Structure formats: structure tokens, C-alpha cells
PDB file of C-alpha atoms in Angstrom:
ATOM      1  CA  UNK A   8     -46.826 -48.213   0.745  1.00  0.00           C
ATOM      2  CA  UNK A   9     -44.383 -50.932   0.050  1.00  0.00           C
ATOM      3  CA  UNK A  10     -40.666 -50.424   0.528  1.00  0.00           C
ATOM      4  CA  UNK A  11     -40.150 -50.804  -3.246  1.00  0.00           C
ATOM      5  CA  UNK A  12     -42.679 -48.057  -4.123  1.00  0.00           C
ATOM      6  CA  UNK A  13     -41.130 -45.808  -1.483  1.00  0.00           C
ATOM      7  CA  UNK A  14     -37.659 -46.416  -2.923  1.00  0.00           C
ATOM      8  CA  UNK A  15     -38.838 -45.652  -6.464  1.00  0.00           C
ATOM      9  CA  UNK A  16     -40.552 -42.440  -5.341  1.00  0.00           C
ATOM     10  CA  UNK A  17     -37.485 -41.406  -3.340  1.00  0.00           C
ATOM     11  CA  UNK A  18     -35.267 -42.097  -6.365  1.00  0.00           C
ATOM     12  CA  UNK A  19     -37.536 -40.027  -8.626  1.00  0.00           C
ATOM     13  CA  UNK A  20     -37.564 -37.160  -6.139  1.00  0.00           C
ATOM     14  CA  UNK A  21     -33.783 -37.142  -5.844  1.00  0.00           C
ATOM     15  CA  UNK A  22     -33.353 -37.523  -9.610  1.00  0.00           C
ATOM     16  CA  UNK A  23     -35.751 -34.642 -10.250  1.00  0.00           C
ATOM     17  CA  UNK A  24     -33.816 -32.357  -7.949  1.00  0.00           C
ATOM     18  CA  UNK A  25     -30.446 -33.501  -9.274  1.00  0.00           C
ATOM     19  CA  UNK A  26     -31.261 -33.303 -12.975  1.00  0.00           C
ATOM     20  CA  UNK A  27     -33.279 -30.112 -12.695  1.00  0.00           C
ATOM     21  CA  UNK A  28     -30.235 -28.400 -11.204  1.00  0.00           C
ATOM     22  CA  UNK A  29     -27.864 -29.759 -13.841  1.00  0.00           C
ATOM     23  CA  UNK A  30     -28.769 -27.160 -16.470  1.00  0.00           C
ATOM     24  CA  UNK A  31     -28.785 -24.279 -14.034  1.00  0.00           C
ATOM     25  CA  UNK A  32     -25.714 -22.139 -14.061  1.00  0.00           C
ATOM     26  CA  UNK A  33     -24.041 -21.477 -10.784  1.00  0.00           C
ATOM     27  CA  UNK A  34     -24.876 -17.921  -9.870  1.00  0.00           C
ATOM     28  CA  UNK A  35     -22.176 -16.154  -7.937  1.00  0.00           C
ATOM     29  CA  UNK A  36     -23.611 -13.043  -6.347  1.00  0.00           C
ATOM     30  CA  UNK A  37     -21.755  -9.849  -7.135  1.00  0.00           C
ATOM     31  CA  UNK A  38     -21.009  -7.997  -3.949  1.00  0.00           C
ATOM     32  CA  UNK A  39     -20.091  -4.435  -4.704  1.00  0.00           C
ATOM     33  CA  UNK A  40     -17.683  -2.836  -2.362  1.00  0.00           C
ATOM     34  CA  UNK A  41     -18.919  -0.190   0.008  1.00  0.00           C
ATOM     35  CA  UNK A  42     -16.863   3.005  -0.069  1.00  0.00           C
ATOM     36  CA  UNK A  43     -17.385   5.005   3.103  1.00  0.00           C
ATOM     37  CA  UNK A  44     -14.383   7.296   2.824  1.00  0.00           C
ATOM     38  CA  UNK A  45     -12.574   9.045  -0.036  1.00  0.00           C
ATOM     39  CA  UNK A  46      -9.580  11.173   0.816  1.00  0.00           C
ATOM     40  CA  UNK A  47      -7.604  13.188  -1.704  1.00  0.00           C
ATOM     41  CA  UNK A  48      -4.315  14.573  -0.437  1.00  0.00           C
ATOM     42  CA  UNK A  49      -2.932  17.468  -2.502  1.00  0.00           C
ATOM     43  CA  UNK A  50       0.744  18.232  -1.937  1.00  0.00           C
ATOM     44  CA  UNK A  51       2.235  21.346  -3.571  1.00  0.00           C
ATOM     45  CA  UNK A  52       5.248  20.410  -5.739  1.00  0.00           C
ATOM     46  CA  UNK A  53       7.211  23.478  -4.634  1.00  0.00           C
ATOM     47  CA  UNK A  54       6.370  23.126  -0.944  1.00  0.00           C
ATOM     48  CA  UNK A  55       3.569  24.710   1.038  1.00  0.00           C
ATOM     49  CA  UNK A  56       0.402  23.656   2.783  1.00  0.00           C
ATOM     50  CA  UNK A  57      -0.897  20.149   2.109  1.00  0.00           C
ATOM     51  CA  UNK A  58      -4.652  20.089   1.483  1.00  0.00           C
ATOM     52  CA  UNK A  59      -6.897  17.115   2.256  1.00  0.00           C
ATOM     53  CA  UNK A  60     -10.307  16.706   0.660  1.00  0.00           C
ATOM     54  CA  UNK A  61     -12.447  14.220   2.578  1.00  0.00           C
ATOM     55  CA  UNK A  62     -15.743  12.468   1.883  1.00  0.00           C
ATOM     56  CA  UNK A  63     -17.072  10.424   4.812  1.00  0.00           C
ATOM     57  CA  UNK A  64     -20.242   8.349   4.919  1.00  0.00           C
ATOM     58  CA  UNK A  65     -19.786   5.811   7.737  1.00  0.00           C
ATOM     59  CA  UNK A  66     -23.193   4.158   7.273  1.00  0.00           C
ATOM     60  CA  UNK A  67     -23.101   3.982   3.457  1.00  0.00           C
ATOM     61  CA  UNK A  68     -26.647   4.379   2.135  1.00  0.00           C
ATOM     62  CA  UNK A  69     -27.991   4.639   5.687  1.00  0.00           C
ATOM     63  CA  UNK A  70     -29.871   7.516   7.291  1.00  0.00           C
ATOM     64  CA  UNK A  71     -26.824   9.558   8.269  1.00  0.00           C
ATOM     65  CA  UNK A  72     -25.909  12.126   5.619  1.00  0.00           C
ATOM     66  CA  UNK A  73     -22.322  12.055   4.342  1.00  0.00           C
ATOM     67  CA  UNK A  74     -19.919  14.864   5.183  1.00  0.00           C
ATOM     68  CA  UNK A  75     -17.746  16.475   2.545  1.00  0.00           C
ATOM     69  CA  UNK A  76     -14.766  18.616   3.434  1.00  0.00           C
ATOM     70  CA  UNK A  77     -13.354  20.761   0.656  1.00  0.00           C
ATOM     71  CA  UNK A  78     -10.245  22.864   0.701  1.00  0.00           C
ATOM     72  CA  UNK A  79      -8.427  26.027  -0.240  1.00  0.00           C
ATOM     73  CA  UNK A  80      -5.670  25.832  -2.841  1.00  0.00           C
ATOM     74  CA  UNK A  81      -3.015  28.389  -3.661  1.00  0.00           C
ATOM     75  CA  UNK A  82      -3.364  30.098  -7.016  1.00  0.00           C
ATOM     76  CA  UNK A  83      -1.022  29.143  -9.867  1.00  0.00           C
ATOM     77  CA  UNK A  84       0.315  26.090  -8.068  1.00  0.00           C
ATOM     78  CA  UNK A  85       0.937  22.499  -9.157  1.00  0.00           C
ATOM     79  CA  UNK A  86      -0.149  19.775  -6.705  1.00  0.00           C
ATOM     80  CA  UNK A  87       0.546  16.050  -6.628  1.00  0.00           C
ATOM     81  CA  UNK A  88      -2.717  14.360  -5.667  1.00  0.00           C
ATOM     82  CA  UNK A  89      -3.253  10.903  -4.182  1.00  0.00           C
ATOM     83  CA  UNK A  90      -6.643   9.241  -3.706  1.00  0.00           C
ATOM     84  CA  UNK A  91      -7.383   6.751  -0.941  1.00  0.00           C
ATOM     85  CA  UNK A  92     -10.654   4.821  -0.615  1.00  0.00           C
ATOM     86  CA  UNK A  93     -11.774   2.949   2.499  1.00  0.00           C
ATOM     87  CA  UNK A  94     -14.651   0.847   3.736  1.00  0.00           C
ATOM     88  CA  UNK A  95     -14.801   1.792   7.383  1.00  0.00           C
ATOM     89  CA  UNK A  96     -17.849  -0.379   8.079  1.00  0.00           C
ATOM     90  CA  UNK A  97     -15.550  -3.433   8.193  1.00  0.00           C
ATOM     91  CA  UNK A  98     -13.341  -4.433  11.104  1.00  0.00           C
ATOM     92  CA  UNK A  99     -10.520  -4.066  10.392  1.00  0.00           C
ATOM     93  CA  UNK A 100     -11.065  -1.222   7.930  1.00  0.00           C
ATOM     94  CA  UNK A 101     -10.920  -2.420   4.309  1.00  0.00           C
ATOM     95  CA  UNK A 102      -8.572  -0.503   2.002  1.00  0.00           C
ATOM     96  CA  UNK A 103     -10.525  -0.294  -1.271  1.00  0.00           C
ATOM     97  CA  UNK A 104      -7.543   1.440  -2.887  1.00  0.00           C
ATOM     98  CA  UNK A 105      -5.683  -1.890  -2.864  1.00  0.00           C
ATOM     99  CA  UNK A 106      -8.582  -3.542  -4.694  1.00  0.00           C
ATOM    100  CA  UNK A 107      -8.574  -0.828  -7.348  1.00  0.00           C
ATOM    101  CA  UNK A 108      -4.823  -1.209  -7.800  1.00  0.00           C
ATOM    102  CA  UNK A 109      -5.266  -4.975  -8.157  1.00  0.00           C
ATOM    103  CA  UNK A 110      -8.120  -4.545 -10.669  1.00  0.00           C
ATOM    104  CA  UNK A 111      -6.744  -1.436 -12.356  1.00  0.00           C
ATOM    105  CA  UNK A 112      -7.842  -2.410 -15.870  1.00  0.00           C
ATOM    106  CA  UNK A 113     -11.438  -2.400 -14.568  1.00  0.00           C
ATOM    107  CA  UNK A 114     -11.384   1.062 -12.981  1.00  0.00           C
ATOM    108  CA  UNK A 115     -10.765   4.679 -13.932  1.00  0.00           C
ATOM    109  CA  UNK A 116     -11.290   7.967 -12.135  1.00  0.00           C
ATOM    110  CA  UNK A 117     -12.719  10.938 -13.995  1.00  0.00           C
ATOM    111  CA  UNK A 118     -12.422  14.561 -12.927  1.00  0.00           C
ATOM    112  CA  UNK A 119     -14.488  17.614 -13.746  1.00  0.00           C
ATOM    113  CA  UNK A 120     -14.892  21.097 -12.392  1.00  0.00           C
ATOM    114  CA  UNK A 121     -17.936  23.325 -12.157  1.00  0.00           C
ATOM    115  CA  UNK A 122     -18.869  26.774 -10.966  1.00  0.00           C
ATOM    116  CA  UNK A 123     -15.924  28.432 -12.687  1.00  0.00           C
ATOM    117  CA  UNK A 124     -13.236  26.625 -10.706  1.00  0.00           C
ATOM    118  CA  UNK A 125      -9.891  27.308 -12.400  1.00  0.00           C
ATOM    119  CA  UNK A 126      -8.297  23.885 -11.858  1.00  0.00           C
ATOM    120  CA  UNK A 127      -7.034  21.287 -14.317  1.00  0.00           C
ATOM    121  CA  UNK A 128      -6.338  17.630 -13.503  1.00  0.00           C
ATOM    122  CA  UNK A 129      -4.050  15.275 -15.424  1.00  0.00           C
ATOM    123  CA  UNK A 130      -3.390  11.588 -14.851  1.00  0.00           C
ATOM    124  CA  UNK A 131      -0.074  10.601 -13.269  1.00  0.00           C
ATOM    125  CA  UNK A 132      -0.547   6.821 -13.297  1.00  0.00           C
ATOM    126  CA  UNK A 133      -1.580   4.077 -15.714  1.00  0.00           C
ATOM    127  CA  UNK A 134      -2.979   0.575 -15.642  1.00  0.00           C
ATOM    128  CA  UNK A 135      -1.045  -2.399 -17.026  1.00  0.00           C
ATOM    129  CA  UNK A 136      -2.455  -1.670 -20.510  1.00  0.00           C
ATOM    130  CA  UNK A 137      -1.138   1.903 -20.501  1.00  0.00           C
ATOM    131  CA  UNK A 138      -4.541   3.505 -19.889  1.00  0.00           C
ATOM    132  CA  UNK A 139      -5.085   6.151 -17.207  1.00  0.00           C
ATOM    133  CA  UNK A 140      -6.196   5.065 -13.730  1.00  0.00           C
ATOM    134  CA  UNK A 141      -6.368   8.241 -11.620  1.00  0.00           C
ATOM    135  CA  UNK A 142      -5.270   7.192  -8.134  1.00  0.00           C
ATOM    136  CA  UNK A 143      -2.358   9.576  -8.753  1.00  0.00           C
ATOM    137  CA  UNK A 144      -2.893  12.868 -10.533  1.00  0.00           C
ATOM    138  CA  UNK A 145      -1.397  16.297 -10.998  1.00  0.00           C
ATOM    139  CA  UNK A 146      -3.708  19.237 -10.240  1.00  0.00           C
ATOM    140  CA  UNK A 147      -2.796  22.682 -11.520  1.00  0.00           C
ATOM    141  CA  UNK A 148      -4.571  25.691 -10.097  1.00  0.00           C
ATOM    142  CA  UNK A 149      -5.012  28.906 -12.020  1.00  0.00           C
ATOM    143  CA  UNK A 150      -6.185  32.311 -10.891  1.00  0.00           C
ATOM    144  CA  UNK A 151      -8.472  32.876  -7.901  1.00  0.00           C
ATOM    145  CA  UNK A 152     -11.833  31.178  -8.304  1.00  0.00           C
ATOM    146  CA  UNK A 153     -14.233  28.795  -6.570  1.00  0.00           C
ATOM    147  CA  UNK A 154     -16.415  25.828  -7.470  1.00  0.00           C
ATOM    148  CA  UNK A 155     -16.445  22.062  -7.184  1.00  0.00           C
ATOM    149  CA  UNK A 156     -13.955  19.392  -8.114  1.00  0.00           C
ATOM    150  CA  UNK A 157     -16.119  16.412  -9.113  1.00  0.00           C
ATOM    151  CA  UNK A 158     -14.430  13.028  -8.762  1.00  0.00           C
ATOM    152  CA  UNK A 159     -16.053   9.934 -10.277  1.00  0.00           C
ATOM    153  CA  UNK A 160     -14.813   6.357 -10.066  1.00  0.00           C
ATOM    154  CA  UNK A 161     -16.118   4.169 -12.901  1.00  0.00           C
ATOM    155  CA  UNK A 162     -16.094   0.385 -12.762  1.00  0.00           C
ATOM    156  CA  UNK A 163     -15.466  -1.360 -16.087  1.00  0.00           C
ATOM    157  CA  UNK A 164     -15.354   1.728 -18.295  1.00  0.00           C
ATOM    158  CA  UNK A 165     -14.729   1.325 -22.025  1.00  0.00           C
ATOM    159  CA  UNK A 166     -11.162   2.601 -21.815  1.00  0.00           C
ATOM    160  CA  UNK A 167     -10.676   2.411 -25.578  1.00  0.00           C
ATOM    161  CA  UNK A 168     -13.783   4.482 -26.365  1.00  0.00           C
ATOM    162  CA  UNK A 169     -13.316   7.943 -27.867  1.00  0.00           C
ATOM    163  CA  UNK A 170     -11.994  10.464 -25.365  1.00  0.00           C
ATOM    164  CA  UNK A 171     -11.863   8.130 -22.352  1.00  0.00           C
ATOM    165  CA  UNK A 172      -8.040   7.995 -22.297  1.00  0.00           C
ATOM    166  CA  UNK A 173      -8.118  11.796 -22.088  1.00  0.00           C
ATOM    167  CA  UNK A 174     -10.446  11.704 -19.092  1.00  0.00           C
ATOM    168  CA  UNK A 175     -13.711  12.398 -20.946  1.00  0.00           C
ATOM    169  CA  UNK A 176     -16.426  10.316 -19.262  1.00  0.00           C
ATOM    170  CA  UNK A 177     -18.957  10.822 -22.082  1.00  0.00           C
ATOM    171  CA  UNK A 178     -18.309   7.466 -23.813  1.00  0.00           C
ATOM    172  CA  UNK A 179     -16.923   5.591 -20.805  1.00  0.00           C
ATOM    173  CA  UNK A 180     -19.990   3.509 -19.943  1.00  0.00           C
ATOM    174  CA  UNK A 181     -19.521   1.186 -16.977  1.00  0.00           C
ATOM    175  CA  UNK A 182     -20.968   1.808 -13.553  1.00  0.00           C
ATOM    176  CA  UNK A 183     -20.224   4.578 -11.104  1.00  0.00           C
ATOM    177  CA  UNK A 184     -18.733   3.247  -7.857  1.00  0.00           C
ATOM    178  CA  UNK A 185     -18.607   6.669  -6.218  1.00  0.00           C
ATOM    179  CA  UNK A 186     -19.090  10.312  -7.234  1.00  0.00           C
ATOM    180  CA  UNK A 187     -18.231  13.209  -4.953  1.00  0.00           C
ATOM    181  CA  UNK A 188     -18.207  16.988  -5.518  1.00  0.00           C
ATOM    182  CA  UNK A 189     -15.604  18.680  -3.308  1.00  0.00           C
ATOM    183  CA  UNK A 190     -15.992  22.456  -2.787  1.00  0.00           C
ATOM    184  CA  UNK A 191     -12.736  24.227  -3.634  1.00  0.00           C
ATOM    185  CA  UNK A 192     -11.552  27.802  -3.262  1.00  0.00           C
ATOM    186  CA  UNK A 193      -8.449  29.001  -5.095  1.00  0.00           C
ATOM    187  CA  UNK A 194      -6.874  32.153  -3.676  1.00  0.00           C
TER     188      UNK A 194
END
């Protein structure tokens, strides 16, 4: 093969690669954050025992089952609640809470109870657009009861959809980043 033919073939090969990539969009992979720990600290407004609810799953979707620690709340009490999320698989540990605060328009927590639990949750924080976020809430316990407090973090919910501002997840859409049911006893 002559040097000229080789040069032409090399040019065509390079041109094919170059021009075939020109129309391709650059694909940036979406790396979803791993949440290995959710802690909710409930502090009674009038003083009393602080209660910590903890979800821990150090290996994420690995073989080790997560542990969930519920709590006992006093009846007819108002609690300030704070949620913290961590990725403990990183060194140093990654504080996912900071990411949610930075991207607050793209996240919202939703709260539900089941099993007859007499507990209501109201938002105590907002994103920059005035929509609820849920890292800070107020939890009000009623009479003695038991059940689960279900906490769901949605990524990119439709915050302007019907009921979403009031904490109704029905029309929220988006994707669930984490959902945990904490067993609660009110006495």
C-alpha cells in the first residue's frame, strides 16, 4: 500500500469517527446519591425526652438488611423535628442533607401515618419558591396509640400539583429517593 493510499484511508477513518460523533449528544451519567442513614430527632417544645428515629443501611442495596429504630413519644405533645441524611459508604461521610438544602426546589419530604398512630406532621421550612421542604417539621402527638410514621423523600416532585403543598403525595410525581416506616408508640 502506498503512503498516499494509507494517508487517505487514515484520513477517512479519523473523519468517520470525528463526524459520526458530532451529532451525538454528550451523555452525562446521572449518579443518584446513596442514602445509608436517616435520622429524625424529635425535641419536645416544652422540654422532656428527645427521641431519635434512625434508619441505617450501611451497604445500601447490599445483602445486609437495614435496621430501623423507632421511638416512644409522649401523648399530647408538640415536637420540633429535624431530619439528617448521610451516605456513610463514603470517606469522609457525605452529608446528603446539605445537597438537599442546596437543591431544595427539587426535593420534598412527605409524611404519613398508619396503624392508627395519632400523630400529625406539619412543615416548618420552605424552599426558595415558598413551597414546603420537610427537613424541619412540627410533629404533634395525640392520645395513646401506635403505628408507623412513614417518611418519603421525593426528587423533583411537581410542587405546584394539587395537594402537594399540603403534603399530599398523590399528585407529586417525581422519584422516591428514600422511604422509611418508623414504628412509633405514643403513651
